[in-house]
CSV table of N, CA and C in Angstrom, one decimal:
chain,number,residue,atom,x,y,z
A,873,MET,N,34.9,141.3,30.2
A,873,MET,CA,33.9,141.4,31.2
A,873,MET,C,32.7,140.5,30.8
A,874,ALA,N,32.2,139.7,31.8
A,874,ALA,CA,31.1,138.9,31.5
A,874,ALA,C,29.8,139.7,31.4
A,875,GLU,N,29.0,139.3,30.4
A,875,GLU,CA,27.7,140.0,30.2
A,875,GLU,C,26.7,139.5,31.3
A,876,GLN,N,26.0,140.5,31.9
A,876,GLN,CA,25.1,140.2,33.0
A,876,GLN,C,23.7,140.3,32.5
A,877,ASN,N,22.9,139.3,32.8
A,877,ASN,CA,21.5,139.3,32.4
A,877,ASN,C,20.8,140.4,33.2
A,878,ILE,N,20.1,141.4,32.5
A,878,ILE,CA,19.5,142.5,33.2
A,878,ILE,C,18.3,142.1,34.1
A,879,PHE,N,17.7,140.9,33.8
A,879,PHE,CA,16.5,140.4,34.5
A,879,PHE,C,16.9,139.7,35.8
A,880,THR,N,18.0,138.9,35.7
A,880,THR,CA,18.3,138.1,36.9
A,880,THR,C,19.5,138.7,37.7
A,881,GLY,N,20.4,139.4,37.0
A,881,GLY,CA,21.5,140.1,37.7
A,881,GLY,C,22.2,139.0,38.6
A,882,ASP,N,22.6,139.5,39.7
A,882,ASP,CA,23.3,138.6,40.7
A,882,ASP,C,22.3,138.1,41.7
A,883,ASN,N,21.1,138.3,41.6
A,883,ASN,CA,20.1,137.9,42.6
A,883,ASN,C,19.7,136.5,42.3
A,884,PRO,N,20.1,135.5,43.2
A,884,PRO,CA,19.7,134.1,42.9
A,884,PRO,C,18.2,133.8,43.0
A,885,GLY,N,17.5,134.7,43.7
A,885,GLY,CA,16.1,134.5,43.8
A,885,GLY,C,15.3,134.8,42.5
A,886,LEU,N,16.0,135.4,41.5
A,886,LEU,CA,15.4,135.7,40.2
A,886,LEU,C,15.8,134.7,39.1
A,887,LYS,N,16.7,133.8,39.5
A,887,LYS,CA,17.2,132.8,38.5
A,887,LYS,C,16.3,131.6,38.5
A,888,ALA,N,16.3,130.9,37.4
A,888,ALA,CA,15.5,129.7,37.3
A,888,ALA,C,15.9,128.7,38.4
A,889,PHE,N,15.0,128.0,39.0
A,889,PHE,CA,15.3,127.0,40.0
A,889,PHE,C,15.7,125.6,39.4
A,890,ASP,N,16.6,124.9,40.1
A,890,ASP,CA,16.9,123.6,39.7
A,890,ASP,C,15.9,122.6,40.3
A,891,LEU,N,15.0,122.0,39.5
A,891,LEU,CA,14.0,121.1,40.1
A,891,LEU,C,14.4,119.7,40.0
A,892,SER,N,15.7,119.4,39.7
A,892,SER,CA,16.1,118.0,39.5
A,892,SER,C,16.0,117.2,40.8
A,893,GLN,N,16.0,117.8,41.9
A,893,GLN,CA,15.9,117.1,43.2
A,893,GLN,C,14.5,117.3,43.8
A,894,TYR,N,13.6,118.0,43.1
A,894,TYR,CA,12.3,118.2,43.6
A,894,TYR,C,11.5,117.0,43.7
A,895,LYS,N,11.0,116.6,44.9
A,895,LYS,CA,10.2,115.4,45.0
A,895,LYS,C,8.7,115.6,44.9
A,896,GLY,N,8.3,116.8,45.0
A,896,GLY,CA,6.9,117.1,44.8
A,896,GLY,C,6.1,117.1,46.2
A,897,ILE,N,5.0,117.8,46.2
A,897,ILE,CA,4.2,117.9,47.4
A,897,ILE,C,2.8,117.4,47.1
A,898,ALA,N,2.5,116.8,46.0
A,898,ALA,CA,1.2,116.4,45.6
A,898,ALA,C,0.7,115.4,46.7
A,899,GLY,N,-0.5,115.5,47.1
A,899,GLY,CA,-1.1,114.6,48.1
A,899,GLY,C,-0.9,115.1,49.5
A,900,ASN,N,-0.1,116.1,49.7
A,900,ASN,CA,0.0,116.7,51.1
A,900,ASN,C,-1.2,117.5,51.4
A,901,ASN,N,-1.7,117.4,52.6
A,901,ASN,CA,-2.9,118.2,53.0
A,901,ASN,C,-2.4,119.4,53.8
A,902,PHE,N,-2.6,120.6,53.2
A,902,PHE,CA,-2.1,121.8,53.8
A,902,PHE,C,-2.9,122.3,55.0
A,903,PHE,N,-4.1,121.8,55.1
A,903,PHE,CA,-4.9,122.1,56.3
A,903,PHE,C,-4.5,121.3,57.5
A,904,THR,N,-4.4,120.0,57.4
A,904,THR,CA,-4.0,119.2,58.5
A,904,THR,C,-2.5,119.3,58.8
A,905,ALA,N,-1.7,119.6,57.8
A,905,ALA,CA,-0.2,119.8,58.0
A,905,ALA,C,0.1,121.1,58.8
A,906,THR,N,-0.8,122.0,58.8
A,906,THR,CA,-0.6,123.3,59.5
A,906,THR,C,-1.7,123.3,60.7
A,907,PRO,N,-1.4,122.8,61.8
A,907,PRO,CA,-2.3,122.7,62.9
A,907,PRO,C,-2.9,124.0,63.4
A,908,ILE,N,-2.1,125.1,63.2
A,908,ILE,CA,-2.6,126.4,63.7
A,908,ILE,C,-3.9,126.8,63.0
A,909,LEU,N,-4.1,126.3,61.7
A,909,LEU,CA,-5.3,126.7,61.0
A,909,LEU,C,-6.5,126.1,61.7
A,910,GLY,N,-6.4,124.8,62.1
A,910,GLY,CA,-7.5,124.2,62.8
A,910,GLY,C,-7.7,124.8,64.2
A,911,GLU,N,-6.6,125.2,64.9
A,911,GLU,CA,-6.7,125.8,66.2
A,911,GLU,C,-7.4,127.2,66.1
A,912,ALA,N,-7.0,128.0,65.1
A,912,ALA,CA,-7.6,129.3,64.9
A,912,ALA,C,-9.1,129.2,64.6
A,913,LEU,N,-9.5,128.2,63.8
A,913,LEU,CA,-10.9,128.0,63.5
A,913,LEU,C,-11.6,127.6,64.8
A,914,ALA,N,-11.1,126.8,65.6
A,914,ALA,CA,-11.7,126.4,66.9
A,914,ALA,C,-11.9,127.6,67.8
A,915,LEU,N,-10.8,128.4,67.9
A,915,LEU,CA,-10.8,129.6,68.8
A,915,LEU,C,-11.9,130.6,68.3
A,916,ASN,N,-12.1,130.7,67.1
A,916,ASN,CA,-13.0,131.7,66.5
A,916,ASN,C,-14.4,131.1,66.3
A,917,SER,N,-14.6,129.9,66.8
A,917,SER,CA,-15.9,129.2,66.6
A,917,SER,C,-16.5,128.7,67.9
A,918,THR,N,-16.2,129.4,69.0
A,918,THR,CA,-16.6,128.9,70.3
A,918,THR,C,-18.1,128.8,70.5
A,919,ASN,N,-18.9,129.7,69.8
A,919,ASN,CA,-20.3,129.7,69.9
A,919,ASN,C,-21.0,129.0,68.7
A,920,THR,N,-20.2,128.2,68.0
A,920,THR,CA,-20.8,127.5,66.8
A,920,THR,C,-21.2,126.0,67.2
A,921,ASP,N,-22.2,125.6,66.5
A,921,ASP,CA,-22.7,124.2,66.7
A,921,ASP,C,-21.5,123.2,66.4
A,922,ALA,N,-21.4,122.2,67.2
A,922,ALA,CA,-20.3,121.2,67.0
A,922,ALA,C,-20.4,120.5,65.6
A,923,ALA,N,-21.6,120.2,65.2
A,923,ALA,CA,-21.8,119.5,63.9
A,923,ALA,C,-21.3,120.4,62.7
A,924,TYR,N,-21.6,121.7,62.9
A,924,TYR,CA,-21.2,122.7,61.8
A,924,TYR,C,-19.7,122.8,61.8
A,925,LEU,N,-19.1,122.8,63.0
A,925,LEU,CA,-17.6,122.9,63.1
A,925,LEU,C,-17.0,121.7,62.5
A,926,ARG,N,-17.6,120.5,62.7
A,926,ARG,CA,-17.1,119.2,62.2
A,926,ARG,C,-17.1,119.3,60.7
A,927,ASP,N,-18.3,119.8,60.1
A,927,ASP,CA,-18.4,119.9,58.7
A,927,ASP,C,-17.4,120.9,58.0
A,928,VAL,N,-17.2,122.0,58.7
A,928,VAL,CA,-16.3,123.0,58.2
A,928,VAL,C,-14.9,122.4,58.2
A,929,ASN,N,-14.5,121.7,59.2
A,929,ASN,CA,-13.2,121.0,59.3
A,929,ASN,C,-13.0,120.0,58.2
A,930,ALA,N,-14.1,119.2,57.9
A,930,ALA,CA,-14.0,118.3,56.8
A,930,ALA,C,-13.8,118.9,55.5
A,931,HIS,N,-14.6,120.0,55.3
A,931,HIS,CA,-14.5,120.8,54.0
A,931,HIS,C,-13.1,121.4,53.8
A,932,LEU,N,-12.6,122.0,54.9
A,932,LEU,CA,-11.2,122.6,54.8
A,932,LEU,C,-10.1,121.5,54.6
A,933,ALA,N,-10.3,120.3,55.2
A,933,ALA,CA,-9.4,119.3,55.0
A,933,ALA,C,-9.4,118.8,53.5
A,934,GLY,N,-10.6,118.8,52.9
A,934,GLY,CA,-10.7,118.5,51.4
A,934,GLY,C,-10.0,119.6,50.6
A,935,LEU,N,-10.2,120.8,51.0
A,935,LEU,CA,-9.5,121.9,50.2
A,935,LEU,C,-8.0,121.8,50.4
A,936,GLY,N,-7.6,121.4,51.6
A,936,GLY,CA,-6.1,121.3,51.9
A,936,GLY,C,-5.5,120.2,51.0
A,937,GLU,N,-6.2,119.1,50.8
A,937,GLU,CA,-5.7,118.1,49.9
A,937,GLU,C,-5.6,118.6,48.5
A,938,LEU,N,-6.6,119.3,48.0
A,938,LEU,CA,-6.6,119.9,46.7
A,938,LEU,C,-5.4,120.9,46.5
A,939,LEU,N,-5.2,121.7,47.6
A,939,LEU,CA,-4.2,122.7,47.6
A,939,LEU,C,-2.8,122.1,47.4
A,940,GLY,N,-2.5,121.0,48.0
A,940,GLY,CA,-1.2,120.3,47.9
A,940,GLY,C,-0.9,120.0,46.4
A,941,THR,N,-1.9,119.5,45.7
A,941,THR,CA,-1.7,119.2,44.3
A,941,THR,C,-1.6,120.4,43.5
A,942,VAL,N,-2.4,121.5,43.7
A,942,VAL,CA,-2.3,122.7,42.9
A,942,VAL,C,-0.9,123.4,43.1
A,943,ILE,N,-0.5,123.5,44.4
A,943,ILE,CA,0.8,124.1,44.6
A,943,ILE,C,1.9,123.3,44.0
A,944,ASN,N,1.8,122.0,44.0
A,944,ASN,CA,2.8,121.2,43.3
A,944,ASN,C,2.9,121.5,41.8
A,945,GLU,N,1.7,121.5,41.2
A,945,GLU,CA,1.7,121.8,39.7
A,945,GLU,C,2.2,123.2,39.4
A,946,LEU,N,1.8,124.2,40.3
A,946,LEU,CA,2.3,125.6,40.0
A,946,LEU,C,3.8,125.7,40.3
A,947,THR,N,4.3,125.0,41.2
A,947,THR,CA,5.8,125.0,41.5
A,947,THR,C,6.5,124.5,40.3
A,948,ILE,N,6.1,123.4,39.7
A,948,ILE,CA,6.8,122.9,38.5
A,948,ILE,C,6.6,123.8,37.3
A,949,ALA,N,5.4,124.3,37.1
A,949,ALA,CA,5.1,125.2,36.0
A,949,ALA,C,5.9,126.5,36.0
A,950,CYS,N,6.0,127.1,37.2
A,950,CYS,CA,6.6,128.5,37.2
A,950,CYS,C,8.1,128.5,37.5
A,951,HIS,N,8.7,127.3,37.7
A,951,HIS,CA,10.1,127.3,38.0
A,951,HIS,C,10.9,126.6,37.0
A,952,LYS,N,10.4,126.5,35.8
A,952,LYS,CA,11.1,125.9,34.7
A,952,LYS,C,12.2,126.9,34.2
A,953,GLU,N,13.2,126.4,33.7
A,953,GLU,CA,14.3,127.2,33.2
A,953,GLU,C,13.8,128.3,32.3
A,954,GLY,N,14.2,129.5,32.6
A,954,GLY,CA,13.8,130.6,31.7
A,954,GLY,C,12.5,131.3,32.1
A,955,LYS,N,11.7,130.7,33.0
A,955,LYS,CA,10.4,131.2,33.4
A,955,LYS,C,10.5,132.3,34.5
A,956,TRP,N,11.4,132.2,35.4
A,956,TRP,CA,11.7,133.1,36.5
A,956,TRP,C,10.4,133.4,37.3
A,957,GLY,N,9.7,132.4,37.6
A,957,GLY,CA,8.5,132.6,38.5
A,957,GLY,C,7.2,133.0,37.7
A,958,GLU,N,7.3,133.0,36.4
A,958,GLU,CA,6.1,133.4,35.6
A,958,GLU,C,5.3,132.1,35.3
A,959,LEU,N,4.0,132.2,35.1
A,959,LEU,CA,3.2,131.1,34.7
A,959,LEU,C,3.0,131.1,33.2
């Protein structure tokens, strides 16, 4: 009888990911790539000054660019063999 790892068992979601085909998402902008975020901001900012809304959109777009890089680095760090989603 084959020995079963008590941590991963037969659940493939708990096994280390194969990142050999991972192309990365660094440089993707998560704010502009998800249009619903901008739409939700616009819907909830109907009484807001247009210049303020433009500045908020620019700030969130900058955060969206940063987020793409951070998520890429975390994906690589926490899916190495034997890490099982841990950092």
